[in-house]
XYZ file of C-alpha atoms in Angstrom:
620
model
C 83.556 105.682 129.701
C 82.340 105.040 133.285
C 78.470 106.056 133.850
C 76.348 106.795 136.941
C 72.686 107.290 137.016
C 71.764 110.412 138.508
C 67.825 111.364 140.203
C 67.167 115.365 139.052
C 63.458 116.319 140.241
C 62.288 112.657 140.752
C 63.699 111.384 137.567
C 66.372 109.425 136.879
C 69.033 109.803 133.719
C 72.025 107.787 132.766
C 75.089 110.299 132.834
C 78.539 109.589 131.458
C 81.099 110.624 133.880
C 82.946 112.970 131.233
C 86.305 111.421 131.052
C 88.831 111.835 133.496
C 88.792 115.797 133.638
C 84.782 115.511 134.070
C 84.289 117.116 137.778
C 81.344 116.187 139.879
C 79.918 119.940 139.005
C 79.853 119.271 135.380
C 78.024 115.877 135.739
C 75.432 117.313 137.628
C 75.150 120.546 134.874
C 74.721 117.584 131.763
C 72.008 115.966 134.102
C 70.366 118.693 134.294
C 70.488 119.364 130.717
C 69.121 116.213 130.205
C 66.505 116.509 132.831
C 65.527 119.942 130.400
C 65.366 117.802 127.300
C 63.315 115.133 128.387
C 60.751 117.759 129.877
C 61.185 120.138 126.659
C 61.695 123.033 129.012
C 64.126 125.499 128.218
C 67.811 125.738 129.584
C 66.898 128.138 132.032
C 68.594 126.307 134.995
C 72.904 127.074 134.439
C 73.140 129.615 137.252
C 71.454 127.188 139.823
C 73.176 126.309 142.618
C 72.670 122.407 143.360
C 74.568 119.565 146.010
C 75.000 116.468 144.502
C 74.870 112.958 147.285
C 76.208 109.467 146.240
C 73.092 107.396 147.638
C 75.273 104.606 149.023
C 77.472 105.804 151.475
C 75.337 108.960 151.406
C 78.541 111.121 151.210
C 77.712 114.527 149.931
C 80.531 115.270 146.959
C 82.467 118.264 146.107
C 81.966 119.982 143.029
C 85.397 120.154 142.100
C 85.938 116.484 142.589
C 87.142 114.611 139.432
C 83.780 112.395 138.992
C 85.564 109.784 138.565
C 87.338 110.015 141.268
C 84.438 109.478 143.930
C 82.495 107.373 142.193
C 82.142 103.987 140.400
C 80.810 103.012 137.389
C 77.115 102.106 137.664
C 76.788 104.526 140.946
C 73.739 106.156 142.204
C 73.881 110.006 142.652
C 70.826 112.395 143.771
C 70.654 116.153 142.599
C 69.241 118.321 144.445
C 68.655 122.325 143.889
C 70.294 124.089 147.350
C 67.304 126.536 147.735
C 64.820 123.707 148.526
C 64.257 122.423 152.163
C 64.382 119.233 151.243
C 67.405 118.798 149.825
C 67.652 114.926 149.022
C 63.777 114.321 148.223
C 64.394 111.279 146.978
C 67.464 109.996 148.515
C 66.045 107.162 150.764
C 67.137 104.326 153.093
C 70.250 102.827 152.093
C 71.980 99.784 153.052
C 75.106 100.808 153.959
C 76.439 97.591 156.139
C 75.530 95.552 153.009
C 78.354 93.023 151.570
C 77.902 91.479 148.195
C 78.050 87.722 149.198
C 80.450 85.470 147.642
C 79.321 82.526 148.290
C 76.127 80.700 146.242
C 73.719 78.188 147.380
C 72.343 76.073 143.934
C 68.455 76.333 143.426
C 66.994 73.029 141.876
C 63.265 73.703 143.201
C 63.563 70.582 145.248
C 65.428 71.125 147.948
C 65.313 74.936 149.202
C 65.292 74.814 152.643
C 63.662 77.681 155.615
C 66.971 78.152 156.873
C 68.544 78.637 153.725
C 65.819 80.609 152.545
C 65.961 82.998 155.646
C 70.007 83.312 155.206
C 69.209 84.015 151.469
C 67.034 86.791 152.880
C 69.247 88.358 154.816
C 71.765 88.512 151.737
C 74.553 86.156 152.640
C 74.358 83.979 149.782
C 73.553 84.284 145.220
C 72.332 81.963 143.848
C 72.704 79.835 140.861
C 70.685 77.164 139.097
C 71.760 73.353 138.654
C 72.124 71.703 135.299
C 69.490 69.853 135.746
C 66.763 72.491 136.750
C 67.930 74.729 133.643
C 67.077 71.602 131.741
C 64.216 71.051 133.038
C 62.850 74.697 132.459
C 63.873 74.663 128.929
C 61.918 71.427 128.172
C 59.181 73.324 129.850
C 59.356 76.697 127.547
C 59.383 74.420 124.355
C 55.745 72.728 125.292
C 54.344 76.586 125.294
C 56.316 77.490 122.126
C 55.016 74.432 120.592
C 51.162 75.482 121.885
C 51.671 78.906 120.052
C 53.436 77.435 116.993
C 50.104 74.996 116.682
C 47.662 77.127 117.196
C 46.664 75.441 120.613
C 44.200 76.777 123.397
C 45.645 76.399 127.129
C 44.551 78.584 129.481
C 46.495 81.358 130.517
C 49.046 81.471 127.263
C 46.254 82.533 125.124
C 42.970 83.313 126.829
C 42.125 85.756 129.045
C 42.174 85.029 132.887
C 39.453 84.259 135.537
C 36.081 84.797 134.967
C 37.815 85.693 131.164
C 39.039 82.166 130.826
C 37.276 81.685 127.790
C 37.969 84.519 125.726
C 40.629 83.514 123.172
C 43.346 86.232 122.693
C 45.073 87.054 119.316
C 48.041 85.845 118.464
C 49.368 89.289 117.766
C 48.238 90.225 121.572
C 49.607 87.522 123.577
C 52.445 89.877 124.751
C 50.465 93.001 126.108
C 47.673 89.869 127.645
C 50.904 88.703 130.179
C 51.852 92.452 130.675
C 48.345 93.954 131.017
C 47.224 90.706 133.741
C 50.680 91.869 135.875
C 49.845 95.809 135.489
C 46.440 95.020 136.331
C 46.828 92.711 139.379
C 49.414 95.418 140.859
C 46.446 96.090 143.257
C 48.516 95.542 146.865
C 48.042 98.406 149.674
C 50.027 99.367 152.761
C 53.670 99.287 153.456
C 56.344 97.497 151.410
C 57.571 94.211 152.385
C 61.283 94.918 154.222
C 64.731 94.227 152.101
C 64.783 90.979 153.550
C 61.830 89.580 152.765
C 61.341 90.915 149.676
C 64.489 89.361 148.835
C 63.072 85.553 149.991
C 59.984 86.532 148.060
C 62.062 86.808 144.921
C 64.421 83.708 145.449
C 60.968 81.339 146.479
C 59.426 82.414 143.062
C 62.898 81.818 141.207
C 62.831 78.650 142.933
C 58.620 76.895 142.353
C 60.126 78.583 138.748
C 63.057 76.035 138.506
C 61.121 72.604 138.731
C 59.969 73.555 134.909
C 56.289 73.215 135.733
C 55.462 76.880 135.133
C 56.671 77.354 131.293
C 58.658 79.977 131.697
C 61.798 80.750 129.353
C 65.547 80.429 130.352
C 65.953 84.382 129.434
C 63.320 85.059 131.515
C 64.816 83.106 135.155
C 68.306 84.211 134.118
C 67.228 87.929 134.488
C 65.303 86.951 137.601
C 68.367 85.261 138.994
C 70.627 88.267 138.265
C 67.905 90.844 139.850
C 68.471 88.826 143.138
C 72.147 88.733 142.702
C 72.891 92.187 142.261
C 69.760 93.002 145.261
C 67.543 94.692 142.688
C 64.187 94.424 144.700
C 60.275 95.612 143.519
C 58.493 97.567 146.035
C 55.727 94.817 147.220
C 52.973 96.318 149.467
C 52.410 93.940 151.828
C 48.183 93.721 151.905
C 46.092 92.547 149.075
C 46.417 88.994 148.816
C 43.458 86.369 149.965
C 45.912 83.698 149.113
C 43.384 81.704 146.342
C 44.856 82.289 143.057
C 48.331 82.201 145.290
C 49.737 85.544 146.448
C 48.484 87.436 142.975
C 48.705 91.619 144.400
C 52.435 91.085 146.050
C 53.337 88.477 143.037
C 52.628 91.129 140.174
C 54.462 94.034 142.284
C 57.342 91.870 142.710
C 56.950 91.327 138.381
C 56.543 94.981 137.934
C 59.727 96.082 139.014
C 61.619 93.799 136.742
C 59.276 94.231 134.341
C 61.532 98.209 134.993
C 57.809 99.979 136.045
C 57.005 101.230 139.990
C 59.762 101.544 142.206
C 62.766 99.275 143.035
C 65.453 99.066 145.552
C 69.621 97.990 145.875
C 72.004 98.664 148.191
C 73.676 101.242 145.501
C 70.220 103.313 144.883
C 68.161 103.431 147.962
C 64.472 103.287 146.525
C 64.490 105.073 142.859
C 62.667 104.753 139.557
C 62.791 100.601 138.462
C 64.022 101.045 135.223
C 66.622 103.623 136.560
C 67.939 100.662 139.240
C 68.299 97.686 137.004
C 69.934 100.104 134.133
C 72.497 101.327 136.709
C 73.310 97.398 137.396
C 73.233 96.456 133.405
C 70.345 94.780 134.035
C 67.351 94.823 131.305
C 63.888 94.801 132.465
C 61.561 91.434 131.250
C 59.666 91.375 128.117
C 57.324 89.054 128.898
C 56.834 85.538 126.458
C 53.299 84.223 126.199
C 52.570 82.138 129.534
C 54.857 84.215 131.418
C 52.871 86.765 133.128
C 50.669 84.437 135.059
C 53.606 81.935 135.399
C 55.416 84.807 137.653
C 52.095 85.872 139.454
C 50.493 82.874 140.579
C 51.466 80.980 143.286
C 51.955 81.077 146.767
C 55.219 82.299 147.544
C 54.686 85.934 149.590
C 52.616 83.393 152.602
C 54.959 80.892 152.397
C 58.548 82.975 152.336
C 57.254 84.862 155.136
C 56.227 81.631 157.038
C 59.427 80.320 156.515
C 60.426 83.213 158.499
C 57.754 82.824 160.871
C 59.004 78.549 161.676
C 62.747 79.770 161.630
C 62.005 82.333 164.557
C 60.077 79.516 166.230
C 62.310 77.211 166.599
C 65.035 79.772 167.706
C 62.485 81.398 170.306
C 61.389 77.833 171.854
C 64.491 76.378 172.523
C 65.543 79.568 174.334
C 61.814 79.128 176.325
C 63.359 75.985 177.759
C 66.656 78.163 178.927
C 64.622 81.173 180.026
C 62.272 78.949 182.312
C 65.017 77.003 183.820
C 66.666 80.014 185.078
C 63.119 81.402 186.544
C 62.581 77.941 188.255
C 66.430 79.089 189.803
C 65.185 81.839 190.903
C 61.953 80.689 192.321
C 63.577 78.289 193.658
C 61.488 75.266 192.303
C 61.962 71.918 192.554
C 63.421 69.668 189.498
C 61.475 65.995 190.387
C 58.795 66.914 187.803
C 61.609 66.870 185.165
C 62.502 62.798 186.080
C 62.657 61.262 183.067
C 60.180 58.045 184.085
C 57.122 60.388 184.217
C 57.760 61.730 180.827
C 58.706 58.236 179.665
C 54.744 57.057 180.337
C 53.831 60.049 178.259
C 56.045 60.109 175.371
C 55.142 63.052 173.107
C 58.345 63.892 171.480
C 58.297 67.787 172.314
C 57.535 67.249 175.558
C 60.536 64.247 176.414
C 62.824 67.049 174.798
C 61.780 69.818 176.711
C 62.275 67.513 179.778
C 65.599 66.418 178.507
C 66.689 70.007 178.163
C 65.513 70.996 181.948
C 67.500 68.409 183.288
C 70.799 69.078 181.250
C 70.256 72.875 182.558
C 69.111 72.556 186.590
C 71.061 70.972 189.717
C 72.645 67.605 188.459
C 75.562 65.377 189.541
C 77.051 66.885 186.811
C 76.049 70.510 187.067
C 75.333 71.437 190.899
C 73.718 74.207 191.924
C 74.169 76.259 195.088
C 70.636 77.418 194.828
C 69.051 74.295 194.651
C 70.962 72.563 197.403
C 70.023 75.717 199.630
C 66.416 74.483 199.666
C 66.710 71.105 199.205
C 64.869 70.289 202.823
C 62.005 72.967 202.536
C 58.660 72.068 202.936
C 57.100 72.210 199.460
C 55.921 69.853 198.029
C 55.362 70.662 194.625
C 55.511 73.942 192.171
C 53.005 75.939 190.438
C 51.937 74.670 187.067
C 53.831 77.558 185.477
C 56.778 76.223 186.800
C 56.099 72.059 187.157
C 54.246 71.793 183.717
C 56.580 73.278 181.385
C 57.757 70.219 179.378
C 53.916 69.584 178.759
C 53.594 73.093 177.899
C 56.656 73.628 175.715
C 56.498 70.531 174.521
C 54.075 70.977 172.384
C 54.415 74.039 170.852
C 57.531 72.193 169.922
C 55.666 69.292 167.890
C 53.466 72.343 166.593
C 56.585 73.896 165.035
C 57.859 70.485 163.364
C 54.195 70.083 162.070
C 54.392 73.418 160.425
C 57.817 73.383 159.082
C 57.194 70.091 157.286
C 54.358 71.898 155.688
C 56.108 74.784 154.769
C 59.410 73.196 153.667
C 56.961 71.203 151.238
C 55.641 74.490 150.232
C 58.798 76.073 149.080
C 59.243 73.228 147.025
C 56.206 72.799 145.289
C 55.112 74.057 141.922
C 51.855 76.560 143.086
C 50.841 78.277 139.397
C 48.272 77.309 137.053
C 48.385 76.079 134.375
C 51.308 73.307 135.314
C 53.537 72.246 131.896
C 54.267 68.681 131.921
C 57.128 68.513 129.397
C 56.870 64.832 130.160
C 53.330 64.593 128.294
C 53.677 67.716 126.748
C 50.182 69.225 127.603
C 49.433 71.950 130.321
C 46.780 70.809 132.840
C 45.033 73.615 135.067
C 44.683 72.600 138.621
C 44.554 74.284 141.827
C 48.158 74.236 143.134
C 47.884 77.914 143.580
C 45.073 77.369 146.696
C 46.800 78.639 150.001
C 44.902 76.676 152.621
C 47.848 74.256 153.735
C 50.183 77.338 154.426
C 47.061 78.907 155.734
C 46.109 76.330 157.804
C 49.298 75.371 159.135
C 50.421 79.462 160.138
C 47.564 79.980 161.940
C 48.271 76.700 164.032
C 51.665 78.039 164.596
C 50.472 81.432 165.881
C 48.292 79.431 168.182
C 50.890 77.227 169.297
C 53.656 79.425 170.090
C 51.547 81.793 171.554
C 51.323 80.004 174.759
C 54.963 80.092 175.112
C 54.313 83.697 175.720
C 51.149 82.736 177.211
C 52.782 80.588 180.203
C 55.874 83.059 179.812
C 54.282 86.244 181.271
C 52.560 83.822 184.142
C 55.956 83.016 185.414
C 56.961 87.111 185.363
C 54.298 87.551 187.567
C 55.794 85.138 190.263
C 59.180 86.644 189.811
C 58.228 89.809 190.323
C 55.108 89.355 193.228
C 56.896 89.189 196.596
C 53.614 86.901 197.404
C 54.696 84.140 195.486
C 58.504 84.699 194.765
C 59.284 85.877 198.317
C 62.144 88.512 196.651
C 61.439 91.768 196.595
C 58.542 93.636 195.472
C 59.047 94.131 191.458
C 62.788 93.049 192.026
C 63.943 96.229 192.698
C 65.581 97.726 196.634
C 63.593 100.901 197.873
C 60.391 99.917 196.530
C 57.687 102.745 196.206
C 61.353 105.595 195.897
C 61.353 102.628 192.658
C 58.912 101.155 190.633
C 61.219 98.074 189.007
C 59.766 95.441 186.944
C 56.221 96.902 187.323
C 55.842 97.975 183.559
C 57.773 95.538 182.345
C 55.526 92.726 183.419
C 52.494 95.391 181.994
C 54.306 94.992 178.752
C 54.593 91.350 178.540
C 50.470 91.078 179.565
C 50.019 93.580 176.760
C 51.813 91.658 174.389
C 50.332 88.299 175.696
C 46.721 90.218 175.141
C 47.443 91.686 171.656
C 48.243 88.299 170.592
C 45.240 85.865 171.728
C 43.119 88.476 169.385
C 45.910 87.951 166.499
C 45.678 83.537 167.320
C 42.471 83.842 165.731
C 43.019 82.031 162.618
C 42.576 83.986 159.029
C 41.758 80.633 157.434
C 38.793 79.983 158.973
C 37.488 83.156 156.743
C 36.464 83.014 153.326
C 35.420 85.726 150.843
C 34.267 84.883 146.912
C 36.591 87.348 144.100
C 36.964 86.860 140.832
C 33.193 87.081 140.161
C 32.436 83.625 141.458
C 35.253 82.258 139.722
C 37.528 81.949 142.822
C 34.651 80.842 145.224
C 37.190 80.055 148.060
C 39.829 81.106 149.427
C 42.570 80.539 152.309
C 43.405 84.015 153.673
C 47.144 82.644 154.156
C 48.445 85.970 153.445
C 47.809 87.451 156.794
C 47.408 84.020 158.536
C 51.664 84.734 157.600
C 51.460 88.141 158.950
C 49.828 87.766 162.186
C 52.334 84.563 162.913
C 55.065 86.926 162.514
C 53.986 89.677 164.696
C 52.873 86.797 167.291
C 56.294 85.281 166.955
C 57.797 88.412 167.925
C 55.559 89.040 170.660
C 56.908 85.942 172.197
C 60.595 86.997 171.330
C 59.705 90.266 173.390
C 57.642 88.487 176.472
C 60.560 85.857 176.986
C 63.219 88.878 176.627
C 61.450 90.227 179.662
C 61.399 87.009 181.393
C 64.918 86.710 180.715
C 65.401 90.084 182.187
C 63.574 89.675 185.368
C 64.939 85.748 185.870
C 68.736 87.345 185.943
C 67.738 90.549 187.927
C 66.282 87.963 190.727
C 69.607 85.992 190.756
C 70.711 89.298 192.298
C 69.063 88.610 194.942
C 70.143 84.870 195.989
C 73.922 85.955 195.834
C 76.409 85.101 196.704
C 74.857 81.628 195.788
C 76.091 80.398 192.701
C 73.081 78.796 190.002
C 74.391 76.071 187.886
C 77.541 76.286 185.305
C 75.132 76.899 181.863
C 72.618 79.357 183.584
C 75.490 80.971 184.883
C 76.725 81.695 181.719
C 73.333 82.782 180.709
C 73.131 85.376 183.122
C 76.963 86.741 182.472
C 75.239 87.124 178.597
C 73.130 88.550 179.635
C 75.235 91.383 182.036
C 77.729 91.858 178.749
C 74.701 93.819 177.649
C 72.235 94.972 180.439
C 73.670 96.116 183.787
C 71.713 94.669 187.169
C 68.971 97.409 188.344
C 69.689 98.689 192.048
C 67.762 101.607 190.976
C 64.870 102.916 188.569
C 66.007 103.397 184.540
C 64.772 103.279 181.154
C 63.652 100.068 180.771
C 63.047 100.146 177.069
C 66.919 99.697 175.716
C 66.984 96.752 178.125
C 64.372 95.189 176.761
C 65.691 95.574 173.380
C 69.210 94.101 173.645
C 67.703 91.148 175.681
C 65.380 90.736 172.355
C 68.264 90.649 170.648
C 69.878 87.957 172.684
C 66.691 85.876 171.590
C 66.622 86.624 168.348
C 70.175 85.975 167.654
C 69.836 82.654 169.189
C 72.777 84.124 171.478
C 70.788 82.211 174.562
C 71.115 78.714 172.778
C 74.528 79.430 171.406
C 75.794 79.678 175.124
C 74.225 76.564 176.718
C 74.753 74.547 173.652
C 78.151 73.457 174.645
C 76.950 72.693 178.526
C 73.878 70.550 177.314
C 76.326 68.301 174.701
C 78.739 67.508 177.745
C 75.780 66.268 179.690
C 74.820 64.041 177.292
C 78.505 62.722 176.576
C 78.629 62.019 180.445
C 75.198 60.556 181.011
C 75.945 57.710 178.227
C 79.615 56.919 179.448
């Protein structure tokens, strides 16, 4: 018979759907009878009147609907008593767009990569281990069976933890020891991690788990895997990890929820009771084997999913810096001579020779002419602002920053992080320090530093646009200056968001507080050195959005000349979303579809085509 869970008063109960003359009325009236049994109150409650809401879709059902009918088995339904102002307490964000993916990418812990982890993130793929990883893990779960069979001391199977490292724990304990060091470590603050990431926090541990270094059991990473496939997600606060032991606060939330305790999301339930979710998808929560509490809590995966995030917006964000500035040069109208490829040549940092390469694929060319360029061609100036003539040196190296980083982080996501390692190889367990988050650390706050001054050089070349001092266009871009204010608060947002940012560039690593009584004497900080490279990684999404803005809205003003063929089709992009100003608006939804643009890569996507052709052309 098909079941549904159903929420009455903050709890959830498991609620056959009564055949198929059971009516949506009746399913809510055995709910509540079950609420009243659990609670041992009397059956005081048949007259109320009560709505009953499927939580995905969020469609409010009829009483008299056939249950079956409207819903499906495993379905998520909230009660809720009419008289109360809140009607849906508990019915909470929902993803209604989502689409169970189809496809799978394989996890062998060797080869995850920040793309694939991001995409993984966002839901598009399951996942499934290789043959060879579920080999590997079983040969690894056989090392700490043998340890228990024999009686054997290892750290972490059957002592206590920390400064309790050498307090040997009962045989007849071991379980509540890896259940108690989860429960206890749930210590995180703050607000939970987002869908997303909570999902690339759960795939990263599945896949450190899959390289059979952590001694975990087959049972244990199947029920992992299928959490992730069906988008069963913990609630993981986001603060409380100094990144030394690894990421141990968001770890143990992200355990807790399978473990069926706290709170855990899908796309069916919204945020309910854990054990309620993972019953409604047939899922059962862990029992934990010896070993296999600190083998899910220890390790580094909250800084290093999110920095994965962090490079992946990076890289979008600074190849779209290179389009962004070439159509404020445009506008400026600057000259291109400092783009010649001999004087990067006697410099040859590989960011900057790119960057170079890209301005010259995108401005006034044999092969791409531009009528603003050739309208200036004979003026007097002799060379351009360093905002303007400096960018390959500039971008360039945030560019060389980003491929320093990824390297470190793709490493990371690869890497078995808890302690003690299993070597089925050798058959022992060795304790190390794998778990220590200072190259993550180290290498997020770099990138907040480096791509910061994409911003940085960013809101510098707003000002020119929109000063009539050193743009000669209008004042703030915008006719009837003074009747309107144009770009003036944009460019005030982009200097706020270039200020906010040099205070988040200082690095978190650099920092170092003793825990663990002594025990962990140093540590990295690399959970918010992830944190503040996000939010600075967004600033500079937001401060080149503007630019973007302002660069087009000055084209206005050159017309009817004619930029060349890929800016062009930059700034028609850019119009299928935001209209030109010719007077004062909201400036706000403007500035949120051009972020957009940038974070969809949209920019790149349309010059993509135009910089390939120059290539081909250049080398026939």
């Amino acid at each position: 018979m098909r079941c549904v869970s159903v929420c009455v008063r903050g709890e959830w109960f498991r609620v056959p759907c009564g055949g198929p003359s059971g009516s949506v009325q009746l399913l809510g009236l055995e709910a509540l009878r079950r609420y009243h049994h659990a609670k041992k109150l009397e059956d005081a409650d048949r007259k109320l009147e009560f709505s009953m809401l499927r939580c995905r879709g969020g469609e409010l059902l009829h009483p008299e609907d056939k249950a079956e009918d409207v819903l499906e088995d495993n379905d998520f339904v909230q009660f809720a008593e009419n008289d109360k102002h809140d009607c849906f307490p508990t019915a909470t964000a929902v993803q209604h767009s989502y689409q169970e993916p189809k496809e799978y990418i394989s996890l062998d812990g060797n080869s995850l990569t920040t793309a694939d982890l991001v995409s993984l993130g966002q839901g598009l793929f399951k996942i499934k281990l290789t043959p060879e990883a579920e080999e590997r893990v079983i040969k690894g779960r056989e090392v700490i069976d043998a340890f228990i069979r024999e009686d054997r001391v290892a750290y972490g199977v059957n002592t206590g933890f920390g400064k309790f490292a050498q307090t040997l724990i009962p045989k007849e304990q071991l379980a509540q020891l890896q259940e108690n060091v989860v429960r206890s470590h749930c210590a995180g603050v703050g607000a939970p991690l987002s869908v997303e990431r909570t999902r690339m926090l759960l795939v990263l541990r599945i896949n450190v788990l899959a390289k059979g270094h952590s001694g975990v059991s087959m049972e244990t990473l199947d029920a992992m895997i299928k959490a992730f496939n069906a988008s069963c997600l913990s609630r993981v606060p986001e603060k409380g990890t100094v990144g030394a032991s690894g990421d141990l606060a968001p770890l143990a939330h992200l355990t807790l929820g399978l473990m069926g305790e706290g709170s855990m999301w899908s796309p069916q339930s919204g945020w309910a009771d854990a054990k309620a979710v993972l019953e409604g998808h047939r899922l059962k929560p862990l029992v934990l084997k010896p070993k296999e509490g600190i083998a899910l809590i220890n390790g580094t995966q909250m800084m290093s999913s999110l920095g994965a995030e962090a490079v992946e917006r990076a890289v979008g964000v600074a190849m779209q810096a290179d389009v962004i500035a070439a159509l404020t040069l445009e506008a400026l109208k600057g000259s291109t001579k400092a783009f010649h490829s001999a004087i990067h040549a006697v410099r040859p940092h590989p960011g900057q020779m790119e960057v170079a390469e890209r301005l010259r694929s995108l401005l006034d060319s044999h092969i791409f002419p531009s009528q603003i360029s050739e309208s200036h061609r004979s003026c007097k100036r002799v060379q351009d602002a360093y905002t303007l003539r400096c960018i390959p040196q500039v971008h360039g190296v945030v560019n060389d920053t980003i491929a320093f980083v990824h390297k470190v982080i793709s490493t990371e996501l690869n890497s078995a992080t808890d302690n003690p390692l299993v070597f089925a190889e050798t058959r022992e367990t060795i304790s190390g320090g794998n778990f220590h988050g200072e190259y993550p650390a180290k290498a997020l706050d770099y990138l907040a530093i480096g791509v910061h001054e994409l911003a940085s050089i960013s809101e510098r070349r707003i000002e020119r646009l929109v000063n009539p001092a050193l743009s000669e266009l209008p004042a703030f871009l915008v006719r009837d200056g003074g009747l309107n204010s144009g770009f003036m608060i944009a460019h005030c947002t982009a200097a706020a968001l270039v200020s906010e940012s040099k205070a988040l560039c200082h690095p978190s690593s650099v920092d170092s507080l003793s825990t663990s009584a002594a025990t962990e004497d140093h540590v990295s900080m690399g959970g918010w050195a992830a944190r503040k490279a996000l939010r600075v990684v967004e600033h500079v999404e937001q401060v080149l959005a503007i630019e973007l803005l302002a660069a087009c809205q000055a084209l206005e003003f050159l017309r009817p000349l004619k930029s060349t063929a890929p800016l062009e089709k930059v700034y028609e992009l850019l119009r299928s979303a935001v209209s030109p100003w010719d007077r004062d608006r909201i400036m706000s939804p403007d500035m949120e579809a051009a972020h957009a643009l940038v974070r969809q890569r949209q920019v790149w996507r349309t010059v993509q085509p135009y910089m390939d052709e120059y290539r081909k052309k250049l080398q026939a």
